[in-house]
PDB file of C-alpha atoms in Angstrom:
ATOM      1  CA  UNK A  21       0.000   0.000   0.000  1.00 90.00           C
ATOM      2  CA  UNK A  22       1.361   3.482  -0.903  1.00 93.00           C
ATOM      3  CA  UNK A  23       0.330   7.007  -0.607  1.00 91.00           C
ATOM      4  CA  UNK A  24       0.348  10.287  -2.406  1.00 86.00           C
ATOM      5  CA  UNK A  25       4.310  10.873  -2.388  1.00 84.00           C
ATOM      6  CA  UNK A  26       5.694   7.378  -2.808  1.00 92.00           C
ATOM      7  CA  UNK A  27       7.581   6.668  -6.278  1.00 90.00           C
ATOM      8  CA  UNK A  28       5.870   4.099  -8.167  1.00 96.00           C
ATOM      9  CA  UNK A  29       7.922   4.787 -10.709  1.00 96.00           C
ATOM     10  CA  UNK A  30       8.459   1.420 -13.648  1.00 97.00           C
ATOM     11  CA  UNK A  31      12.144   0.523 -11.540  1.00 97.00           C
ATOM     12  CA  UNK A  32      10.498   0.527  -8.652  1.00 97.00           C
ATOM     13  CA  UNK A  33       7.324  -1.594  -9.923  1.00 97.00           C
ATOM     14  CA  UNK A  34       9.952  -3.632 -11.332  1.00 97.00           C
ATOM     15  CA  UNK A  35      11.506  -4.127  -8.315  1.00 97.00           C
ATOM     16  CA  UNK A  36       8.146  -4.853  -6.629  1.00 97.00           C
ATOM     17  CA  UNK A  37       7.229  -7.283  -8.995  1.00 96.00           C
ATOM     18  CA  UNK A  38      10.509  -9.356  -9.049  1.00 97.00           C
ATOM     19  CA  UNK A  39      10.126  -9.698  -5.173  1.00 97.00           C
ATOM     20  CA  UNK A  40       6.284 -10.967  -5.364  1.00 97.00           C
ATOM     21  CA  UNK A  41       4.144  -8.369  -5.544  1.00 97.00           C
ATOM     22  CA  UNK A  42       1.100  -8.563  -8.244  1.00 97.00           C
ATOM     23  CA  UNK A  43      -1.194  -5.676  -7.273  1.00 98.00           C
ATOM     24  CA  UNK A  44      -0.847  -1.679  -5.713  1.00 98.00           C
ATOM     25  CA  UNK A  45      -3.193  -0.514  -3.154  1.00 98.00           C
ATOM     26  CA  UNK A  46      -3.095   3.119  -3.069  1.00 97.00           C
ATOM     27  CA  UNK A  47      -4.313   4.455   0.302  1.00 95.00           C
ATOM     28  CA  UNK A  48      -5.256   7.636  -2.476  1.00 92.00           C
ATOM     29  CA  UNK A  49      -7.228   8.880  -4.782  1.00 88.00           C
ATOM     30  CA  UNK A  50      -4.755  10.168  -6.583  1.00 86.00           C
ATOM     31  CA  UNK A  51      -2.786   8.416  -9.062  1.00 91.00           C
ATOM     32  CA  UNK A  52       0.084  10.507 -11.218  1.00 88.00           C
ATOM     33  CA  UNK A  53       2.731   8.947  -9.170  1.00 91.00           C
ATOM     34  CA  UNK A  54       1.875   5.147 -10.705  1.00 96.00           C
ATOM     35  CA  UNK A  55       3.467   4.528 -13.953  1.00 96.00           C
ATOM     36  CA  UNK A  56       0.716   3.017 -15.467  1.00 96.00           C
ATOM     37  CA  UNK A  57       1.872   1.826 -18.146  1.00 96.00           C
ATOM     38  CA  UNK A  58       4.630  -0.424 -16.246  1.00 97.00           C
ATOM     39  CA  UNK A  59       1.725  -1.548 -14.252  1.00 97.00           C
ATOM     40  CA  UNK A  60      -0.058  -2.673 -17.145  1.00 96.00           C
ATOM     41  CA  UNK A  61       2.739  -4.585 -18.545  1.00 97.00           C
ATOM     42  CA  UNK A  62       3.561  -6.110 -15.701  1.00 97.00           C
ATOM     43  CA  UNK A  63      -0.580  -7.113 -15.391  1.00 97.00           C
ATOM     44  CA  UNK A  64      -0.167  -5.551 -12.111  1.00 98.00           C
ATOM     45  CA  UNK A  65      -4.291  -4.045 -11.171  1.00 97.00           C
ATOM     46  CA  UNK A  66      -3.509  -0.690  -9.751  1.00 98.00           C
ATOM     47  CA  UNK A  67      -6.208  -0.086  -6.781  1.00 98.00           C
ATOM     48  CA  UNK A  68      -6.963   3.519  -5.180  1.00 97.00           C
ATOM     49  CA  UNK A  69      -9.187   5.378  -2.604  1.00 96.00           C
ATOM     50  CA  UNK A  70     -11.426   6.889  -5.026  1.00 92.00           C
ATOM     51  CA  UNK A  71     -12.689   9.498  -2.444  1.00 86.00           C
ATOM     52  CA  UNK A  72     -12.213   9.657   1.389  1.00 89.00           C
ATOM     53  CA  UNK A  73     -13.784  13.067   2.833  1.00 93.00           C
ATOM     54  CA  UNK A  74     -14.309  15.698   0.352  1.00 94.00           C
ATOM     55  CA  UNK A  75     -15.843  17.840   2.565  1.00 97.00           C
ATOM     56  CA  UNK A  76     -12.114  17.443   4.514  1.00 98.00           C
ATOM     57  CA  UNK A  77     -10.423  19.090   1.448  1.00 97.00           C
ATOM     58  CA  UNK A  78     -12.972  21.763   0.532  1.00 98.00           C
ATOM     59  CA  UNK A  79     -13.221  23.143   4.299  1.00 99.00           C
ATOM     60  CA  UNK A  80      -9.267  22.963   4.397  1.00 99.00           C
ATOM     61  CA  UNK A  81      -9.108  25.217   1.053  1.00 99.00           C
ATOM     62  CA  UNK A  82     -11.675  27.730   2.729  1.00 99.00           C
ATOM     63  CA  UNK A  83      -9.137  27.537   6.146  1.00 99.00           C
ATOM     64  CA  UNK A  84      -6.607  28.957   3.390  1.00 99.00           C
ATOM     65  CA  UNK A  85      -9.116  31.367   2.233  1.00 99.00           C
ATOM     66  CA  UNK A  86      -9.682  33.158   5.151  1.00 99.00           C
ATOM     67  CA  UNK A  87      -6.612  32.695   6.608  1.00 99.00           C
ATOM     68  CA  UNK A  88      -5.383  34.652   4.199  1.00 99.00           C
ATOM     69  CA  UNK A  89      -8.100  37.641   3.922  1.00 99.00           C
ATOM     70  CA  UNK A  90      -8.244  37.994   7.463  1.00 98.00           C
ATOM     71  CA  UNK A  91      -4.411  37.200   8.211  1.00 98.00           C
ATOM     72  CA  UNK A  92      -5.383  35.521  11.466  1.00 98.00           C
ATOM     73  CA  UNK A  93      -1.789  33.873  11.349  1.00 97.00           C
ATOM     74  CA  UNK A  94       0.003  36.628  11.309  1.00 97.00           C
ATOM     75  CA  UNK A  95      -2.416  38.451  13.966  1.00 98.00           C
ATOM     76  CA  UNK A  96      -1.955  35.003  16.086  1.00 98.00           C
ATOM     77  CA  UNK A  97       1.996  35.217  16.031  1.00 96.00           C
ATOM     78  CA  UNK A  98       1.828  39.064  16.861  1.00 97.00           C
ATOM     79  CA  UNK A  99      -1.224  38.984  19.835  1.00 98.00           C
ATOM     80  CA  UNK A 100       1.407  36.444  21.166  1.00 97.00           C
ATOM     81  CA  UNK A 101       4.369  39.024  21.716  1.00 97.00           C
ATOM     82  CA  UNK A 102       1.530  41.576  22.831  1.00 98.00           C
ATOM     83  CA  UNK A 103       1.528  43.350  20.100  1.00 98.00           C
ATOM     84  CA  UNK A 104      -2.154  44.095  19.514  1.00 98.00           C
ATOM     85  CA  UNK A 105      -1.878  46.877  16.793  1.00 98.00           C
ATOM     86  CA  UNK A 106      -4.545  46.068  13.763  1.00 98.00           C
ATOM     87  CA  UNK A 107      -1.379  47.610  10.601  1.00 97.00           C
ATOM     88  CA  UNK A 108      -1.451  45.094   7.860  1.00 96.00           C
ATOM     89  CA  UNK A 109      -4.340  43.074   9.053  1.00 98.00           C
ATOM     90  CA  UNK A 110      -7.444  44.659   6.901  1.00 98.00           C
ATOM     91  CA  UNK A 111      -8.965  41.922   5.098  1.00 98.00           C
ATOM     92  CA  UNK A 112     -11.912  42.049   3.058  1.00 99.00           C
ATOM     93  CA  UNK A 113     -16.207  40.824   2.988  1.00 99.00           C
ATOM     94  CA  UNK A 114     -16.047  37.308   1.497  1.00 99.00           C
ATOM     95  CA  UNK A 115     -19.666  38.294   0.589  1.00 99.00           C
ATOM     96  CA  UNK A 116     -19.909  39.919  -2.783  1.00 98.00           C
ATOM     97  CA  UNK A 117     -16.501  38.733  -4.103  1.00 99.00           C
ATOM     98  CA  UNK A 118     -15.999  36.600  -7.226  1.00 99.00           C
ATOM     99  CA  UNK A 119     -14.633  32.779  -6.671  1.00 99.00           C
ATOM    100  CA  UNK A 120     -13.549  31.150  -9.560  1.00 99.00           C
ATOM    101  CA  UNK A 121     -12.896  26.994  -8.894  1.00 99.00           C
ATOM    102  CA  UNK A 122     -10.831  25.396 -11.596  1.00 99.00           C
ATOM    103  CA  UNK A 123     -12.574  21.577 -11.005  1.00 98.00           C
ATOM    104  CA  UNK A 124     -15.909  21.107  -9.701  1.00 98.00           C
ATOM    105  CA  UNK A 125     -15.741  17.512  -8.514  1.00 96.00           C
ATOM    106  CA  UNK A 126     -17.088  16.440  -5.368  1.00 95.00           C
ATOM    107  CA  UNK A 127     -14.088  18.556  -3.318  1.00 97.00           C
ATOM    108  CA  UNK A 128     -14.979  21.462  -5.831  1.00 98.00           C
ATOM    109  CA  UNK A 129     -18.645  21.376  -5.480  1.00 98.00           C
ATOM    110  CA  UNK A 130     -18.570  21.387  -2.027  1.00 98.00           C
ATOM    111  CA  UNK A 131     -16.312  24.385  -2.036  1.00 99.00           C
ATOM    112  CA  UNK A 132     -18.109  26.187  -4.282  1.00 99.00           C
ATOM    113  CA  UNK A 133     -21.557  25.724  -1.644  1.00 98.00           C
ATOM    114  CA  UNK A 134     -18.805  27.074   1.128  1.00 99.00           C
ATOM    115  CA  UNK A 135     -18.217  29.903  -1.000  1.00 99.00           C
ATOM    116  CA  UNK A 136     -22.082  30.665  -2.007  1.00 99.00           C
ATOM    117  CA  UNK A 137     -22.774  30.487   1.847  1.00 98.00           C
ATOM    118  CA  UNK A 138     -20.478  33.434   2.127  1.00 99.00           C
ATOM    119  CA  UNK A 139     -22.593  35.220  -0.486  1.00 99.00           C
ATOM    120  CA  UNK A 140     -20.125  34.713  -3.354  1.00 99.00           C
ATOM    121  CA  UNK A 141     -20.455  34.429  -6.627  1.00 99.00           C
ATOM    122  CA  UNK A 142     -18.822  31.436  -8.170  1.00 99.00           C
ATOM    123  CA  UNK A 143     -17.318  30.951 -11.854  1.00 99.00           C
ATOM    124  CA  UNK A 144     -16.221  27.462 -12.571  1.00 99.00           C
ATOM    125  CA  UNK A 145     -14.242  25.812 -15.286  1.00 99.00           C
ATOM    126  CA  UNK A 146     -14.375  21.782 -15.933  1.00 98.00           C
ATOM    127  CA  UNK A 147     -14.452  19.029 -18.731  1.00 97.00           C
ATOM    128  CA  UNK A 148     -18.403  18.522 -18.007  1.00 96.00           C
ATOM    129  CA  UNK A 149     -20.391  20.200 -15.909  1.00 98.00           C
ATOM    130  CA  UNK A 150     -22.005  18.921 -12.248  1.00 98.00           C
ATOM    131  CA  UNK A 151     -25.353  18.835 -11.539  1.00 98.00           C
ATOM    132  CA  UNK A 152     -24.548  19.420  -7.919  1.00 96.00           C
ATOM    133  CA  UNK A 153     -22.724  22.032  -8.675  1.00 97.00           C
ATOM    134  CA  UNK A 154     -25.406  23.781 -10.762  1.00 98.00           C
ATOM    135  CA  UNK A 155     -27.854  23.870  -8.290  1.00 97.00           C
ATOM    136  CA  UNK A 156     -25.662  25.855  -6.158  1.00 95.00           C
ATOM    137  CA  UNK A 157     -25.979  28.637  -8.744  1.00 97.00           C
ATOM    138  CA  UNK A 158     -22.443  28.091 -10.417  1.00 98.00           C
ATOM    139  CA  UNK A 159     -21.696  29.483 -13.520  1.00 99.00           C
ATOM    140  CA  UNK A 160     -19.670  28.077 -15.981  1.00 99.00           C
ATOM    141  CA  UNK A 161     -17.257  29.922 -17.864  1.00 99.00           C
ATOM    142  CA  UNK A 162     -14.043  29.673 -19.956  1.00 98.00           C
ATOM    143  CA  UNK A 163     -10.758  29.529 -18.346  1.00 98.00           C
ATOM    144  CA  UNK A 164      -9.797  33.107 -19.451  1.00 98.00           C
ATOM    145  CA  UNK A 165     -13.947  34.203 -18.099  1.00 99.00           C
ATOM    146  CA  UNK A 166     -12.087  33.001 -14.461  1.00 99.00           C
ATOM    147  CA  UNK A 167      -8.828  34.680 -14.786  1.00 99.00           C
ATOM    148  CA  UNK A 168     -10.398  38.157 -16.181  1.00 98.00           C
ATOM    149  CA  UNK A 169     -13.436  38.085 -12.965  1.00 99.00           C
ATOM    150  CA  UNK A 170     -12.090  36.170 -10.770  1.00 99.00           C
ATOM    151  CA  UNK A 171     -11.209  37.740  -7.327  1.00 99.00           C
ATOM    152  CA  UNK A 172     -10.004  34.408  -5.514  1.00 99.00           C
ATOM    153  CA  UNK A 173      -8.982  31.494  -7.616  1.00 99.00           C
ATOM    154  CA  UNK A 174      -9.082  27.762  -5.894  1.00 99.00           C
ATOM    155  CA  UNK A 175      -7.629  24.624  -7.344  1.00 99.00           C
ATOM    156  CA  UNK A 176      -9.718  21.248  -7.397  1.00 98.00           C
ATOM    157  CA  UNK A 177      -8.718  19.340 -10.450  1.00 96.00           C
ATOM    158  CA  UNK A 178      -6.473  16.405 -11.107  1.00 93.00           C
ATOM    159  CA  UNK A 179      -3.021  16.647 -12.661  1.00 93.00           C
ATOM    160  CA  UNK A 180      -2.946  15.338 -16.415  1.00 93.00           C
ATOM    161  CA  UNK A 181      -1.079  17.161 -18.611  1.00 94.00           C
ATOM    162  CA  UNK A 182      -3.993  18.693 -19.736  1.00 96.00           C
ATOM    163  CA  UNK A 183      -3.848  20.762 -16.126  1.00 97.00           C
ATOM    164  CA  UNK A 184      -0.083  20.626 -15.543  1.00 98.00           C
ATOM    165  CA  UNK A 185       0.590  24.705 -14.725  1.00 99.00           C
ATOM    166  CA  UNK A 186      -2.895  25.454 -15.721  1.00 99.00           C
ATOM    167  CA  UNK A 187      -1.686  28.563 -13.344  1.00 99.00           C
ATOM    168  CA  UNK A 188       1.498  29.983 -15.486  1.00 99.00           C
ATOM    169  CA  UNK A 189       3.153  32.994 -16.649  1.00 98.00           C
ATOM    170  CA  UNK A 190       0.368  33.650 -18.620  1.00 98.00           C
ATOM    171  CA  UNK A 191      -2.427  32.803 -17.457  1.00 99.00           C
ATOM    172  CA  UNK A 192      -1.417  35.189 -14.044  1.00 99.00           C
ATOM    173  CA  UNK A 193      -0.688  38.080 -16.450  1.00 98.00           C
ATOM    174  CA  UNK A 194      -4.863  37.759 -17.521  1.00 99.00           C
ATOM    175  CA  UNK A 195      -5.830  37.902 -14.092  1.00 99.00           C
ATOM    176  CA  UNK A 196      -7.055  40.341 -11.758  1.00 98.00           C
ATOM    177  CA  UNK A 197      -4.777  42.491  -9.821  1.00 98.00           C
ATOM    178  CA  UNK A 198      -4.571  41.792  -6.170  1.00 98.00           C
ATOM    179  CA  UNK A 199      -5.910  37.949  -6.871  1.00 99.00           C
ATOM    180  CA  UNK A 200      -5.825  35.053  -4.280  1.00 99.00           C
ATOM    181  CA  UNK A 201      -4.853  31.835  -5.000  1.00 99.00           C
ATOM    182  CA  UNK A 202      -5.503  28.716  -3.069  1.00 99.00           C
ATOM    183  CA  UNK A 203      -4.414  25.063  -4.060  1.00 99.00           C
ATOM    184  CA  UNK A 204      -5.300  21.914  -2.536  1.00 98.00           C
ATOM    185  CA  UNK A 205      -5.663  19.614  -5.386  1.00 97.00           C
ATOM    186  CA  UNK A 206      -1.676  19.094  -6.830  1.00 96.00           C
ATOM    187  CA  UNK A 207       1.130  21.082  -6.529  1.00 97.00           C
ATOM    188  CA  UNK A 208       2.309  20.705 -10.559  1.00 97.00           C
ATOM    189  CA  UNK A 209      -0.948  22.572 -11.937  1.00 98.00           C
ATOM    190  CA  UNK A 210       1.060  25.609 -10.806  1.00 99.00           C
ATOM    191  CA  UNK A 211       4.251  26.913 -11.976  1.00 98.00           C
ATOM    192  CA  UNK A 212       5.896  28.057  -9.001  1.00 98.00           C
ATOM    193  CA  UNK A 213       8.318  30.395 -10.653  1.00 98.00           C
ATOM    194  CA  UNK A 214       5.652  31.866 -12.613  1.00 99.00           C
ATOM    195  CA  UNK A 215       3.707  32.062  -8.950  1.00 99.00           C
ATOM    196  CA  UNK A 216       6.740  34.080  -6.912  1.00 99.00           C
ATOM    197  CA  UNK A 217       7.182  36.632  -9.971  1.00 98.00           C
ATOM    198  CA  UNK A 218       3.757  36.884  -9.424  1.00 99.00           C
ATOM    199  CA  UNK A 219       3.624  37.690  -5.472  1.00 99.00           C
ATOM    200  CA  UNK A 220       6.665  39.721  -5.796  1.00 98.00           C
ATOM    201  CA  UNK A 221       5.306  42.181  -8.943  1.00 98.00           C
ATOM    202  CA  UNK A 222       2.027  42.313  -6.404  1.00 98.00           C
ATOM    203  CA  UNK A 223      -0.021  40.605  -8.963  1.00 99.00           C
ATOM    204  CA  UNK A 224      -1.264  38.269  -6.373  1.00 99.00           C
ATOM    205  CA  UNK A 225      -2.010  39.733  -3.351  1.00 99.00           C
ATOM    206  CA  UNK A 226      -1.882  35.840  -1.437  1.00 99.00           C
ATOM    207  CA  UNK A 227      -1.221  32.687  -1.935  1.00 99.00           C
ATOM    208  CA  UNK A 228      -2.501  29.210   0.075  1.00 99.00           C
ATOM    209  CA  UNK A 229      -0.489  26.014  -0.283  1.00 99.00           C
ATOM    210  CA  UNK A 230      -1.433  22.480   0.474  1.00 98.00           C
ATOM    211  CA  UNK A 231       0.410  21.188  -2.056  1.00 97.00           C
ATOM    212  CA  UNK A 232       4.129  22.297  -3.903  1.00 97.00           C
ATOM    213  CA  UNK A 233       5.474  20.894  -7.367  1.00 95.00           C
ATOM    214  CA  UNK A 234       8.654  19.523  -5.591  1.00 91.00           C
ATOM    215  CA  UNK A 235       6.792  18.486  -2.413  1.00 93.00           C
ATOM    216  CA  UNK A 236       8.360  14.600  -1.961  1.00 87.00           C
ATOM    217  CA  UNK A 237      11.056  14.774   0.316  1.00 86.00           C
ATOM    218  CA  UNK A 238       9.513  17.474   2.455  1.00 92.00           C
ATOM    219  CA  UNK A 239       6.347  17.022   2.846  1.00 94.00           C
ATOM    220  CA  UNK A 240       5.311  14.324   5.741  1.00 91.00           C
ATOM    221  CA  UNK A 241       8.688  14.501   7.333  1.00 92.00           C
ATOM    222  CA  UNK A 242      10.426  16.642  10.086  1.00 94.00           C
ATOM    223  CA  UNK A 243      12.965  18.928   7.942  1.00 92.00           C
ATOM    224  CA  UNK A 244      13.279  21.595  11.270  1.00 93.00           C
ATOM    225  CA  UNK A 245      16.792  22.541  11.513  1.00 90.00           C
ATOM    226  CA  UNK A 246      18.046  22.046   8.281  1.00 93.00           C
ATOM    227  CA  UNK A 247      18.613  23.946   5.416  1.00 93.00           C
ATOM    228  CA  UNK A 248      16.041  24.011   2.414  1.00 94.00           C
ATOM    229  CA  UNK A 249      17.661  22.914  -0.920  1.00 94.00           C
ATOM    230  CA  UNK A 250      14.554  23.491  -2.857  1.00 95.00           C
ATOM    231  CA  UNK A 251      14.985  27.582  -3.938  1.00 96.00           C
ATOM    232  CA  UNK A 252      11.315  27.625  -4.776  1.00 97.00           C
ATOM    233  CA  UNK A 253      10.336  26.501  -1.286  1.00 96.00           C
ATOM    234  CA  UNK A 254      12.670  28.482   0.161  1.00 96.00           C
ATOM    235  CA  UNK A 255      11.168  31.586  -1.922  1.00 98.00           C
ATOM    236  CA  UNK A 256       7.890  30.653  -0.870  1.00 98.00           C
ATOM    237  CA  UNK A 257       8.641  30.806   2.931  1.00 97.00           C
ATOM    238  CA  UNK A 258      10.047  34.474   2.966  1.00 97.00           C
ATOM    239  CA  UNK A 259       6.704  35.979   1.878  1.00 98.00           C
ATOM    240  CA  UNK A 260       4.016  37.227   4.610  1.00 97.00           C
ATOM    241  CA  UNK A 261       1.498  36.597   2.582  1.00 98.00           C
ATOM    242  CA  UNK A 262       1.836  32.579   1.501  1.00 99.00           C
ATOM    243  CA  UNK A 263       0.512  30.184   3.519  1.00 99.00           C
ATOM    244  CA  UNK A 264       1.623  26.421   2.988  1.00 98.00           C
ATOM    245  CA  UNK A 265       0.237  23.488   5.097  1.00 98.00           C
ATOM    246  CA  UNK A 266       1.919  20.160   4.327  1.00 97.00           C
ATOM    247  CA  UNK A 267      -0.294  18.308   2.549  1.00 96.00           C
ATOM    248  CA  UNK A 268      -2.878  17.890   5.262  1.00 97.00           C
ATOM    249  CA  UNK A 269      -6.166  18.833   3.995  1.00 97.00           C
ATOM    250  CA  UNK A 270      -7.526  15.332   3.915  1.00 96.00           C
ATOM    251  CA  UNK A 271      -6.149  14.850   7.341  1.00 97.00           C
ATOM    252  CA  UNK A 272      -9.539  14.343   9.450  1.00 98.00           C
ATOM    253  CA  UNK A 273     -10.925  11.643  11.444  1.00 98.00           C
ATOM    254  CA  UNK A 274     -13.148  10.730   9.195  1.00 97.00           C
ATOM    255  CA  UNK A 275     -10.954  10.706   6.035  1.00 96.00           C
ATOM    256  CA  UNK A 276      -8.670   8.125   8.086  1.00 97.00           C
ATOM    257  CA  UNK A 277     -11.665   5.994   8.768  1.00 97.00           C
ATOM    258  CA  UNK A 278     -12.438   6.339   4.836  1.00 95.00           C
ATOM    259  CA  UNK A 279      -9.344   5.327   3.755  1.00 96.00           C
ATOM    260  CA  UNK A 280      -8.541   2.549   6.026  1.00 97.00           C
ATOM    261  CA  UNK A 281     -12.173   1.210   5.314  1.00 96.00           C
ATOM    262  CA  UNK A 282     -11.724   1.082   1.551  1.00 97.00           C
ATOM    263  CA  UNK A 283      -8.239  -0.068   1.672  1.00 97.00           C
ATOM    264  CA  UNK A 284      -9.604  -3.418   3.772  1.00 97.00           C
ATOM    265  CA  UNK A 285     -12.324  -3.488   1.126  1.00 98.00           C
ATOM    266  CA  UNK A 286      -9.944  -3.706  -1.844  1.00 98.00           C
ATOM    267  CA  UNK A 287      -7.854  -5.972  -0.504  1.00 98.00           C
ATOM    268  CA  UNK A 288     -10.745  -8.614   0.694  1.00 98.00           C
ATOM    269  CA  UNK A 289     -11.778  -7.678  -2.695  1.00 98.00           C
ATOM    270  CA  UNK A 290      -8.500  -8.954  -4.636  1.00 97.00           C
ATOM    271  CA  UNK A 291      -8.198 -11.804  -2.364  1.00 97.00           C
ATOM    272  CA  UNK A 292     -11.755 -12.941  -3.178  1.00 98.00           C
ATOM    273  CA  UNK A 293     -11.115 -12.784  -6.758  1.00 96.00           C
ATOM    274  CA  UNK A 294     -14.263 -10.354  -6.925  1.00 98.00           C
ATOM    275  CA  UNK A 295     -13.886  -7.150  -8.793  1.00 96.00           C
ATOM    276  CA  UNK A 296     -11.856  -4.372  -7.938  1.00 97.00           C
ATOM    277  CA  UNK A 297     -14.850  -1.259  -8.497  1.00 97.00           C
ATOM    278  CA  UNK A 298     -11.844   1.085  -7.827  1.00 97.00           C
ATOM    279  CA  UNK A 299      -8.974  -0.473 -10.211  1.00 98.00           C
ATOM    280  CA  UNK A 300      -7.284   2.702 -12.108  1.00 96.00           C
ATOM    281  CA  UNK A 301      -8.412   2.128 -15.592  1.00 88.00           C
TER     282      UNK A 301
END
């Protein structure tokens, strides 16, 4: 069983195969880090999480959001030292303001309803459009509707290279000045040098991280005390007005229970010989 930042590169399915493995659990929903192809020529069934707590994601992405307008983490570091002067803490009403959500899954679709309970309107850009989604008055628009109206932009969509740096040099120049940008979905669909030209011109006015093109090695380990190698990382941290979580917006109690749940399924699943409803196709 793997998760989101293990290499399942074709060595290292290779290497799995030649010691007796014959199928991959992923304890994900995510799958760009399979080499699916190697798994298919190896006839080894590639098995994932399909979904484990949407709502986990989409609340963590609106954490981001306000976090960000309202700057509670740098008011919480300053209240701390006593320092209880409101300078560089304005934020803005969430109601009113245009939210533009690149992927309107279920984690999307549930983020846009956040959003709309704020009084927002939402602009949304996907292959097909969601019922669910509809209902919550969504409109959507063209990719280059989003980056022209768009006053916060929020990630939701998976990584095919179709989406890889969706967010890029120029789709930031189209955008509105002062834009947010929030990503929970996967670090590649953003450039990240294109992003830091962007924060330092003052193109965009904040940025919220879950997830980093570059992330394995970091992410999910204790790196405190030593130096950052990664430049664009490094960039990332200097800025007041980035916040980056490591990869934790699925972390909830009920997520776990998700995952562990359809993990044990797949597996009885495979061992039963019955079929495996969430093989990677």
């Amino acid at each position: 069983c793997i998760f989101v930042n293990d290499v399942a590169d074709a060595t290292a399915l290779r290497r799995l195969y030649d010691r007796g493995t014959r199928v991959l659990f992923l304890r994900c929903a995510g799958f760009d880090m399979v080499d699916l192809e190697a798994a298919k020529e190896l006839n080894m069934p590639v098995v994932r999480v399909p979904a484990y707590s949407p709502y986990a994601v989409a609340e963590h992405a609106a954490a981001l959001m306000m976090t960000l307008n309202r700057k509670t983490h740098r008011a919480f570091n300053r209240t701390r030292e006593q320092n209880f002067r409101l300078t560089g803490l304005l934020g803005f009403d969430m109601n009113g303001k245009t939210v533009g959500i690149i992927g309107t899954g279920n984690i999307g679709s549930i983020f846009a309803r956040i959003c709309k309970g704020f009084g927002c309107r939402v602009l949304a850009h996907d292959v097909a459009e969601n019922p669910e989604a509809l209902s919550y008055g969504v409109e959507y628009v063209p990719l280059e509707e989003i980056w022209k109206e768009a006053d916060i932009i929020s990630l939701h969509c998976p990584l095919f290279p179709s989406t890889k740096h969706v967010i890029n040099e120029d789709s930031i120049k189209h955008m509105k000045d002062g834009v947010m940008i929030i990503n929970t979905s996967r670090g590649a669909l953003i450039n990240t040098e294109a992003l830091v030209e962007g924060i330092k011109s003052n193109k965009i006015s904040s940025v919220g991280l879950d997830v980093f093109e570059g992330e394995q090695g970091y992410f999910y380990s204790d790196r405190s005390g030593e130096i950052i190698a990664n430049d664009m990382l490094a960039r990332l941290f200097t800025f007041p007005n980035v916040v980056i979580t490591g990869h934790q917006a699925f972390f909830t109690q009920e997520a776990l229970d998700n995952i562990a749940r359809t993990t044990i399924d797949n597996i009885v699943a495979y061992i039963a010989n019955d079929p495996l409803v969430n093989e990677v196709k």
